[in-house]
Short mmCIF file of C-alpha atoms in Angstrom, two decimals:
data_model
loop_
_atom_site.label_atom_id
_atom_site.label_comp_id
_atom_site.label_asym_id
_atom_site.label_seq_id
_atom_site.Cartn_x
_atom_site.Cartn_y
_atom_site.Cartn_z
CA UNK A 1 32.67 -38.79 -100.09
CA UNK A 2 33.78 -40.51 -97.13
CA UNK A 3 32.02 -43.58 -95.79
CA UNK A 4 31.33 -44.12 -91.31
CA UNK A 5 32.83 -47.15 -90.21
CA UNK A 6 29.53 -48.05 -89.19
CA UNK A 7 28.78 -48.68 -93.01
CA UNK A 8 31.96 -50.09 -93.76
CA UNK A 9 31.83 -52.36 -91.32
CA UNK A 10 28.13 -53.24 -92.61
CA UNK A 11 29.02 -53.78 -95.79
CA UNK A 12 31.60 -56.21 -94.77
CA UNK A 13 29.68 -58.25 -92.99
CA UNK A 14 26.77 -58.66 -95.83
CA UNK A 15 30.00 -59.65 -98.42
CA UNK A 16 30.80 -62.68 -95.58
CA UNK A 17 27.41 -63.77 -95.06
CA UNK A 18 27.42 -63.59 -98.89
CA UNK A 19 29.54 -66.60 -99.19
CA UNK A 20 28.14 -68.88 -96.35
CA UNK A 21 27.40 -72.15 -97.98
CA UNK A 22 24.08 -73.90 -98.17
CA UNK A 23 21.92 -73.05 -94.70
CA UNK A 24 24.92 -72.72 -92.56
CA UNK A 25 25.02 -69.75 -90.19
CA UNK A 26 27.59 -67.64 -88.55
CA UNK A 27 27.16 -65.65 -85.36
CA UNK A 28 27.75 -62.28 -84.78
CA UNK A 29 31.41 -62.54 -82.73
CA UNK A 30 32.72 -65.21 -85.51
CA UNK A 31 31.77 -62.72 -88.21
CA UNK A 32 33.30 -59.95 -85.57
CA UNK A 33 36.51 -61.83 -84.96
CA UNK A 34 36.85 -62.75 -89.03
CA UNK A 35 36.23 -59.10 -90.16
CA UNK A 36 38.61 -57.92 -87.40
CA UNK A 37 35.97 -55.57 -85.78
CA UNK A 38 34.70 -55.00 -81.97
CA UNK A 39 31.81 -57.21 -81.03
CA UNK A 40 29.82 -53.89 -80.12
CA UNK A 41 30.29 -52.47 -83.50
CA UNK A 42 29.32 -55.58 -85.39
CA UNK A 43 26.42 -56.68 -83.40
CA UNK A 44 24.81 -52.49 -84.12
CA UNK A 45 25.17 -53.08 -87.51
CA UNK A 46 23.57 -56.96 -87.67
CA UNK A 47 20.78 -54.94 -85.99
CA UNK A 48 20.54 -52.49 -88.12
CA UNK A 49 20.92 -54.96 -91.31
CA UNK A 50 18.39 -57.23 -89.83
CA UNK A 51 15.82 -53.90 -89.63
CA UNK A 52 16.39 -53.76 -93.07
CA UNK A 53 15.75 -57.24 -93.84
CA UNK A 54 19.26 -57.61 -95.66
CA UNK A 55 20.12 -60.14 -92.96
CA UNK A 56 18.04 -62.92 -90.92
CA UNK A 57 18.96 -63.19 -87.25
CA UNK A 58 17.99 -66.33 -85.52
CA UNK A 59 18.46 -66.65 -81.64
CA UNK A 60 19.19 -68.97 -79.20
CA UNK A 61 20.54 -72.59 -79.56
CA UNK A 62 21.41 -73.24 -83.36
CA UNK A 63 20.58 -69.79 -84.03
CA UNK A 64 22.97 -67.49 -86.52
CA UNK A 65 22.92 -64.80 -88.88
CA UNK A 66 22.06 -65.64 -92.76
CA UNK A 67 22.26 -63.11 -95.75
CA UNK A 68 18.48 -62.62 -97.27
CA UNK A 69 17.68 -63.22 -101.01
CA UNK A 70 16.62 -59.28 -100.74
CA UNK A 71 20.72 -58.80 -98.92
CA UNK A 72 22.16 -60.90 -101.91
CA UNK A 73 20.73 -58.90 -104.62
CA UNK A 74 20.53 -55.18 -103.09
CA UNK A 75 22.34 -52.72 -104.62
CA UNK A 76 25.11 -51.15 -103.14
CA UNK A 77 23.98 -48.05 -103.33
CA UNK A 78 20.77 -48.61 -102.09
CA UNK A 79 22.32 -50.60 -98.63
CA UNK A 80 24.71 -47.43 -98.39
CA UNK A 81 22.20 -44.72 -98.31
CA UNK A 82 19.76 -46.43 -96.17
CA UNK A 83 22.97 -47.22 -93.43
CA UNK A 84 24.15 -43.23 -93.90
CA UNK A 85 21.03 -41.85 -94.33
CA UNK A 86 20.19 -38.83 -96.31
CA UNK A 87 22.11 -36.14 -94.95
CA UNK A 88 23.91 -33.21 -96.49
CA UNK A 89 27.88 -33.37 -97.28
CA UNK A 90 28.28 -30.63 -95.85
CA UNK A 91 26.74 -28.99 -92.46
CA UNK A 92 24.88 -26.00 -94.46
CA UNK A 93 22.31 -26.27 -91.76
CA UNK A 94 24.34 -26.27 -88.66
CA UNK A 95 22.52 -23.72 -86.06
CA UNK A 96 26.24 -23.78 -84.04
CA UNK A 97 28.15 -22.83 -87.17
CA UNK A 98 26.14 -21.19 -89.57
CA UNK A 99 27.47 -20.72 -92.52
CA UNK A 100 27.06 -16.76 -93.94
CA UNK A 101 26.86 -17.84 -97.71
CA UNK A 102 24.13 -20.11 -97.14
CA UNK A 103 21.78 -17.79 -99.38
CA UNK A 104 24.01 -17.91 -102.20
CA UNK A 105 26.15 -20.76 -102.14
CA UNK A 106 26.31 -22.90 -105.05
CA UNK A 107 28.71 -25.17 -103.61
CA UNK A 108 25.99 -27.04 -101.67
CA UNK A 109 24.10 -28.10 -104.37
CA UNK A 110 27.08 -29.17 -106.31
CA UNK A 111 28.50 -31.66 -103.42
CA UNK A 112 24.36 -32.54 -103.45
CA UNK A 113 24.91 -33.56 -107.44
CA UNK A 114 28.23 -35.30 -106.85
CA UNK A 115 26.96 -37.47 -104.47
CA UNK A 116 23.94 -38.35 -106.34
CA UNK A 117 26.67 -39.19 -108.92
CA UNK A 118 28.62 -41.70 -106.18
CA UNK A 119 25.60 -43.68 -104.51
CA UNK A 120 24.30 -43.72 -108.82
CA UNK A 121 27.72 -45.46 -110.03
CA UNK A 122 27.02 -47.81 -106.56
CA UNK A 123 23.53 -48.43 -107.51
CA UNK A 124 25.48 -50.34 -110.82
CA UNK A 125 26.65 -53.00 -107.83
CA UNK A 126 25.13 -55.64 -106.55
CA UNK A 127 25.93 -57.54 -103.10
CA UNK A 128 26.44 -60.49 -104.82
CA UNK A 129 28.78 -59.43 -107.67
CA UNK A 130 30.80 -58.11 -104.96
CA UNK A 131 31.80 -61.35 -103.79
CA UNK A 132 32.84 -63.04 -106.86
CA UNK A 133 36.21 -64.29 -107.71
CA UNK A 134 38.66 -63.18 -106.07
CA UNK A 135 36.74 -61.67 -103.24
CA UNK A 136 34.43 -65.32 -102.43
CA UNK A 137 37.51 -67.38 -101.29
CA UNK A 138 39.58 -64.86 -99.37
CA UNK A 139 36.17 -63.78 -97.52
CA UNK A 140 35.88 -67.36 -97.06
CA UNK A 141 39.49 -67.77 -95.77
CA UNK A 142 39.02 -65.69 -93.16
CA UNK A 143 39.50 -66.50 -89.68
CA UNK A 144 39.63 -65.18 -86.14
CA UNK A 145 42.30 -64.30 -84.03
CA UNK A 146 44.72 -67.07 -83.21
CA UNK A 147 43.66 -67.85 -79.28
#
């Protein structure tokens, strides 16, 4: 199974909000510029990670983001499906392409078990195991762009 960058990118930025010390915060285009992403693609997924109450986003003056207790100890699996949703692995249900052994096709509900079996072994991880050592200080080592 193959994650969107839109998770990926998610899942980064809850592992370096993860190690933040104390109350400090970090705003959306430092965490952008650390993790190497576009601005736009970080600040959709803050939004959508702030919907889910994994992350706490405070505006204006003195305002930053902040990982959740409920961010620090979801389960992997559990932040992945909610960011990819439910969908089928494969596009069984497409009315552009339909597929002609939709009736009897096995194959669907075998990619359906398998990744039950993936998001299951992720469900085993939590946010904050993921950022143990080594992980912590290198997520914590990293740095913008040289201006």
């Amino acid at each position: 199974m193959r994650l969107t960058a839109f998770t990926d990118i998610s899942l980064r930025i809850v592992m370096r909000l993860a190690v933040v010390r104390g109350d400090e915060l970090m705003t959306t285009r430092a965490i952008a510029d650390a993790l190497a992403v576009p601005y736009t693609h970080a600040a959709k997924a803050v939004a959508r990670l702030s919907e889910l109450r994994l992350v706490e986003a405070r505006r204006g003056r003195g305002g930053g983001l902040q990982l959740t207790e409920r961010g620090r100890t979801a389960s992997v699996g559990a932040v992945v499906r909610r960011l990819e949703g439910d969908g089928e692995v494969v596009g069984c249900e497409d009315p552009l392409l339909p597929c002609p052994l939709r009736a009897a096709c096995r194959l669907r509900g075998a990619l359906r078990e398998a990744q039950e079996a993936f998001y299951a072994s992720l469900d085993q991880v939590t946010i904050a195991s993921l950022v143990t050592e080594p992980a912590g200080p290198v997520l914590l080592s990293l740095t913008g762009p040289p201006e």
